[in-house]
Short mmCIF file of C-alpha atoms in Angstrom, two decimals:
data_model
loop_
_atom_site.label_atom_id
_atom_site.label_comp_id
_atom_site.label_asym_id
_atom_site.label_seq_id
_atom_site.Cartn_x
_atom_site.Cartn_y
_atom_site.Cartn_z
CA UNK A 1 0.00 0.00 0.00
CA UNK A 2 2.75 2.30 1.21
CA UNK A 3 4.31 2.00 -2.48
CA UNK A 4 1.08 2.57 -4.49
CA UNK A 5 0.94 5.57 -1.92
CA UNK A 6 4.39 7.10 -3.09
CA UNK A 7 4.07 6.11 -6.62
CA UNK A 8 0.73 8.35 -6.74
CA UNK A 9 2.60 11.04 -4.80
CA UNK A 10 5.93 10.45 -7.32
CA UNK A 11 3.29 10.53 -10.64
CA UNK A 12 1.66 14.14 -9.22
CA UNK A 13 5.17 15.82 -8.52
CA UNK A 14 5.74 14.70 -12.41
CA UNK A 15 2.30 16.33 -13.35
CA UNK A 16 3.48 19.71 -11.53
CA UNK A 17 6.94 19.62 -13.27
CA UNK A 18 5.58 19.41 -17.03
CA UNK A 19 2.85 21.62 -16.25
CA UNK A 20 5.42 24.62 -14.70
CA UNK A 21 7.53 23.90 -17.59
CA UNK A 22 4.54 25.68 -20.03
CA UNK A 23 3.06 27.53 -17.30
CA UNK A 24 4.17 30.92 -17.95
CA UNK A 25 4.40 30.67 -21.79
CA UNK A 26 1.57 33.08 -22.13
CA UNK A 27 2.18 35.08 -19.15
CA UNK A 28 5.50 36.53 -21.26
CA UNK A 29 3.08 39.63 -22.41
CA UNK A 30 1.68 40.78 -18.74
CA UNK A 31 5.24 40.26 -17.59
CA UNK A 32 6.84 42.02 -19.82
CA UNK A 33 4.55 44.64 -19.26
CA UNK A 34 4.50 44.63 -15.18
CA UNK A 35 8.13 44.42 -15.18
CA UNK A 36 8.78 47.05 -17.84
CA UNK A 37 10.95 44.57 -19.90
CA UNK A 38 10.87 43.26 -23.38
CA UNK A 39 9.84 40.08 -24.53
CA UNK A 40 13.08 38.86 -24.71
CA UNK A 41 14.12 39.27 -20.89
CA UNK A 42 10.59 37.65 -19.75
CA UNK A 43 11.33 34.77 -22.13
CA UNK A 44 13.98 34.02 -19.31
CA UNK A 45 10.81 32.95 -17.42
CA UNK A 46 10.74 29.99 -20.48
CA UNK A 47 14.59 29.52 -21.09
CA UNK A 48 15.67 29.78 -17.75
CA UNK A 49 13.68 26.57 -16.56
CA UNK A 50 14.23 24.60 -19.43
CA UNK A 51 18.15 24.81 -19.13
CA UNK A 52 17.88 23.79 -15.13
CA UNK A 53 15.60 21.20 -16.46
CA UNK A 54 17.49 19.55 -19.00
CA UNK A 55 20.59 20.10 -16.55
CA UNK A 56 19.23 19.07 -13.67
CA UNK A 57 17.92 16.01 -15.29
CA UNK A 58 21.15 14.54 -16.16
CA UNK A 59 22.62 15.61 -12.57
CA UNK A 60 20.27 13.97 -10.55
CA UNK A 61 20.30 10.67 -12.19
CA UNK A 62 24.64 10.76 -11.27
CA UNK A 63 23.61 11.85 -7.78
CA UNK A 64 21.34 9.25 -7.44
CA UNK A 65 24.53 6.78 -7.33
CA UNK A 66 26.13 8.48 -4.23
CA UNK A 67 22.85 9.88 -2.46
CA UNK A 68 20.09 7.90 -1.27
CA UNK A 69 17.17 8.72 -3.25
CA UNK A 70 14.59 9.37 -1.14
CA UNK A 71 17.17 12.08 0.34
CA UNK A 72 17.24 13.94 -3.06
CA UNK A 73 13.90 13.20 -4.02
CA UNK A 74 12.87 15.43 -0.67
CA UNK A 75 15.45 17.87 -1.14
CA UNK A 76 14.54 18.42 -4.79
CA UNK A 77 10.76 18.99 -3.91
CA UNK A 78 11.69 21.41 -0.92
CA UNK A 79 13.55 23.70 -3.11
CA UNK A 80 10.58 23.70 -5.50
CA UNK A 81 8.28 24.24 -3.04
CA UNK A 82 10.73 26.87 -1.60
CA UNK A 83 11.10 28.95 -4.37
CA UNK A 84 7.79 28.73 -5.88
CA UNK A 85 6.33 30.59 -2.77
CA UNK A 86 9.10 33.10 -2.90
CA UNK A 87 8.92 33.18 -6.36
CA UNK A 88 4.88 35.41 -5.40
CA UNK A 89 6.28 37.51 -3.20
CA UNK A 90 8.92 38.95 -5.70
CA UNK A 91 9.10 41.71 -8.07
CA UNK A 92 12.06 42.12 -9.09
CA UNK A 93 13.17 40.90 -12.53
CA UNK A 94 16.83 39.47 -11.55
CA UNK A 95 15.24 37.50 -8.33
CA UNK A 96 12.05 36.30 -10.10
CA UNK A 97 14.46 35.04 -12.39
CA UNK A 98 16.49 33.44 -9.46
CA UNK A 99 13.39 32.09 -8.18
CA UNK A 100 12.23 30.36 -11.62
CA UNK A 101 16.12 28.93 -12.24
CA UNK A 102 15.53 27.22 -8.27
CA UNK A 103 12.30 25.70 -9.19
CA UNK A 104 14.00 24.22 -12.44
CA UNK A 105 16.23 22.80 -10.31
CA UNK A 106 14.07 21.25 -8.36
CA UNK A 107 11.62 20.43 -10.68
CA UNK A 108 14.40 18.69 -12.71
CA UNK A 109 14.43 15.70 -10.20
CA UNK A 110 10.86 14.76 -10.89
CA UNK A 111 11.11 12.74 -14.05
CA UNK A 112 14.50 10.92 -13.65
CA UNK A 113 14.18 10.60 -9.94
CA UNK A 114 10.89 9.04 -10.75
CA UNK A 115 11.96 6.86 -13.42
CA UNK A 116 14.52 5.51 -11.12
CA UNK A 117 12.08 4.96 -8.19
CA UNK A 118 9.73 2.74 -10.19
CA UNK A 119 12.85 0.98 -11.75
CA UNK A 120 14.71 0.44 -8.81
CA UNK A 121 12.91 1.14 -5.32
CA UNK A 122 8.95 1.09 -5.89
CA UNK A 123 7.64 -3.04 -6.17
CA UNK A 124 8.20 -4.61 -9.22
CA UNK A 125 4.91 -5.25 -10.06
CA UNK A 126 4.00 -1.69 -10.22
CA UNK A 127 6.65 -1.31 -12.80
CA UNK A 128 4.83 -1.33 -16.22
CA UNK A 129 1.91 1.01 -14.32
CA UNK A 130 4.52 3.15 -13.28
CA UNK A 131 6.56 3.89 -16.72
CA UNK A 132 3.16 3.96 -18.32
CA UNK A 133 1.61 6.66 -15.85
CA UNK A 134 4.86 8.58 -16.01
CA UNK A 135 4.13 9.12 -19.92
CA UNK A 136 0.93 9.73 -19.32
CA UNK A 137 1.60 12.73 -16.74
CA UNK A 138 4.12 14.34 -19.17
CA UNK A 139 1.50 14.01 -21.57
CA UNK A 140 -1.05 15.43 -19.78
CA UNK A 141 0.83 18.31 -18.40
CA UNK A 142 1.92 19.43 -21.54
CA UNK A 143 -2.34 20.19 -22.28
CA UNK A 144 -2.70 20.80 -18.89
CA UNK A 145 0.02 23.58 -18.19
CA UNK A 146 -0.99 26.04 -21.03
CA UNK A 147 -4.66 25.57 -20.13
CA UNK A 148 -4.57 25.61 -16.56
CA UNK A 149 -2.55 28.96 -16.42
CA UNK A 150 -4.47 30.70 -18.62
CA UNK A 151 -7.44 30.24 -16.46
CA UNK A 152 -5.27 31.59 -13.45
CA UNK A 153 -4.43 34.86 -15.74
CA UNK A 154 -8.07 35.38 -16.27
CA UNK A 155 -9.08 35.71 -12.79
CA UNK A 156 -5.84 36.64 -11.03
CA UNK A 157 -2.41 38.20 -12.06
CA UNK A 158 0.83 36.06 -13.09
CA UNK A 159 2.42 36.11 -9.38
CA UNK A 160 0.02 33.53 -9.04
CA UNK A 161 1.53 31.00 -11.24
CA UNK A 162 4.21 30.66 -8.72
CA UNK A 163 2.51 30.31 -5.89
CA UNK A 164 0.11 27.14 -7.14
CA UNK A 165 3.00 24.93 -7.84
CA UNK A 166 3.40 25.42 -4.21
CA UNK A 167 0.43 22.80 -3.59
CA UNK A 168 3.28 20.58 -4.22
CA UNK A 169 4.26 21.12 -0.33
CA UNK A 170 1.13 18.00 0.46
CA UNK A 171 3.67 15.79 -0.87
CA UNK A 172 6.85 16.14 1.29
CA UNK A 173 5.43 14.63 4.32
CA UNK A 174 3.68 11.85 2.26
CA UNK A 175 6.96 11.17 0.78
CA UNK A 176 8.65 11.24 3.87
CA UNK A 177 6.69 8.89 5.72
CA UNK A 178 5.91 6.50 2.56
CA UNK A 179 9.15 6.24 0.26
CA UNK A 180 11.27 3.22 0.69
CA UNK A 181 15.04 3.48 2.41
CA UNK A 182 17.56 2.32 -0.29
CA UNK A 183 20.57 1.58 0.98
CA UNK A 184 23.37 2.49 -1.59
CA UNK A 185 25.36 -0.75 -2.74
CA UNK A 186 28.48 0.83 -3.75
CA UNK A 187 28.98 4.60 -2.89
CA UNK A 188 29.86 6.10 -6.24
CA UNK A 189 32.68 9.45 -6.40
CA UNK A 190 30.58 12.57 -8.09
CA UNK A 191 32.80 13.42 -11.07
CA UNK A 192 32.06 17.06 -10.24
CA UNK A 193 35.17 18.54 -12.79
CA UNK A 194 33.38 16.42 -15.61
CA UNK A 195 29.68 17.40 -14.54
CA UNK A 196 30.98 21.17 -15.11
CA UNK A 197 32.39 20.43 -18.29
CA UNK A 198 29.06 18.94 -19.47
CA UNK A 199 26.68 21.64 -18.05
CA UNK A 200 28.75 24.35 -19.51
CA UNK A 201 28.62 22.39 -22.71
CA UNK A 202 24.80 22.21 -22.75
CA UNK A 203 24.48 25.58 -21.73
CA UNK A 204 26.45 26.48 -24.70
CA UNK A 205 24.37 24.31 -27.14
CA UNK A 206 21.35 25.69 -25.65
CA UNK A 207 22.46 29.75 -25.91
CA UNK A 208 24.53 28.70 -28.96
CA UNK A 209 24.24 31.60 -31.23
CA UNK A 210 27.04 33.74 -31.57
CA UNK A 211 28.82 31.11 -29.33
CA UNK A 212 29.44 27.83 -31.90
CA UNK A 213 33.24 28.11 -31.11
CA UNK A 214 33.37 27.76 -28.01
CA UNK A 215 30.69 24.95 -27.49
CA UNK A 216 32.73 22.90 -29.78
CA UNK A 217 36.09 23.70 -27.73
CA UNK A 218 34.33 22.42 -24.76
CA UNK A 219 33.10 19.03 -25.76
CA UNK A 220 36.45 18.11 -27.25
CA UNK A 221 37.73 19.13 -24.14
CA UNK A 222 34.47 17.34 -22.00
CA UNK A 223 35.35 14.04 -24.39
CA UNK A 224 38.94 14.22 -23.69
CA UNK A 225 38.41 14.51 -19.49
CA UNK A 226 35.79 12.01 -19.76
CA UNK A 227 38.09 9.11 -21.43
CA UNK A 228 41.09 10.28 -18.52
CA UNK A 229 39.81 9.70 -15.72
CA UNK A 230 38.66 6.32 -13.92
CA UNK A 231 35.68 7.34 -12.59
CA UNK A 232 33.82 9.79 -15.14
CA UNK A 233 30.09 11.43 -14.77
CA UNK A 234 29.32 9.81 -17.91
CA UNK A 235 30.12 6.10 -18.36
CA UNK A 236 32.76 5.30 -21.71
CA UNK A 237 30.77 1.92 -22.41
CA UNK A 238 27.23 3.41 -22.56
CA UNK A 239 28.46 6.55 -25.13
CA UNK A 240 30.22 3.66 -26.85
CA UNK A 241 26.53 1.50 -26.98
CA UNK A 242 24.29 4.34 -27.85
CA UNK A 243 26.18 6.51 -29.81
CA UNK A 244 24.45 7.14 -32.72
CA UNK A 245 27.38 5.89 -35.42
CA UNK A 246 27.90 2.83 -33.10
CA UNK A 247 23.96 1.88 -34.02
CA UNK A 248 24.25 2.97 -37.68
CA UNK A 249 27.01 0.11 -37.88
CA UNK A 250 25.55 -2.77 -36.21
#
């Protein structure tokens, strides 16, 4: 019971995560307007939680080898939480932009962290319901977010968009009392040098405009660090099994 219990709790932090990520797609106008900035600044609001996303995502999952997950699963959700309520008491462009960057990174552990909950924690036989369920949430809150928040805009001003993915606070006591101690089998050392090379690296790729240069400096440099050292943030073997030109050849 306890595990049906988390997974629902696990499933609804997913929900909030995709939703936030289209949230405040057409709140960029108001913003812009409240805030006295162009559209270009507010779409920081956008670009600013889709980099700590797709950052975050590939962070966690590394953590996840050296910190118990239930430990960064909670930690995740109370910086969300954290800087979602913060984030409607702020108005200030620089710390609303602060505020939206924290609840990327927070919101970055709900998918992966997830993923490797049902995998590897959660009872087997809630496995298939559990991947299913977690494509069906990222489905959903891809309708839902746009919808939902344009609702909120009608009634209410965009603050508010921050402070509803604060509802996400129900879960951190659930999740404390229901998720299942792992105990780590072999306590992995964080490759933090070759996690900076990487982040920078997507960061580039992401803002790469004006930029191409240097992005490509950095992943030959990235590749290089990550086939000299014994215990790299990404694993040799797997690059080596999913690259792309390996499966062209087989």
């Amino acid at each position: 019971m306890k595990d049906k219990i988390t997974l629902f709790c696990l499933l609804s932090t997913v929900l909030l995560g995709v939703m936030n990520s289209f949230f405040f797609h057409i709140a960029i106008v108001p913003i812009s307007k409240d805030l006295n900035i162009s559209i270009a600044f507010s779409s920081w609001f956008i670009l600013g939680y889709t980099i700590m996303v797709t950052i975050g995502s590939i962070v966690y999952s590394k953590l996840a080898e050296s910190i118990q997950l239930k430990k960064l699963y909670l930690i995740a959700l109370v910086i969300f939480v954290l800087f979602s309520i913060l984030g409607y008491f702020m108005n200030n462009f620089y710390f609303l932009i602060l505020c939206r960057l924290a609840q990327g990174a927070g919101g970055a552990a709900f998918i992966s962290l997830t993923m490797v909950a049902v995998m590897d924690v959660l009872d087997r036989a809630l496995l298939p319901i559990g991947l299913a369920f977690i494509s069906f949430a990222m489905a959903l809150g891809s309708g839902l977010g746009p919808l939902l928040s344009g609702i909120l805009l009608s009634v209410t001003n965009w603050h508010i968009l921050y402070l509803f993915m604060s509802c996400a606070i129900i879960f951190i006591p659930i999740l404390y009392l229901t998720f299942p101690e792992m105990k780590l089998e072999k306590k992995t050392p964080f490759d933090w040098l070759g996690m900076f090379y990487l982040l920078i690296s997507i960061l580039f790729l992401l803002c790469a405009l004006n930029i191409n240069f240097l992005f490509i400096v950095l992943c030959i440099i990235f590749f290089y660090y990550l086939f000299a050292i014994s215990a790299p943030f990404l694993i040799q073997s797997s690059i080596k099994k999913y690259s792309i030109i390996h499966l062209l050849l087989e």
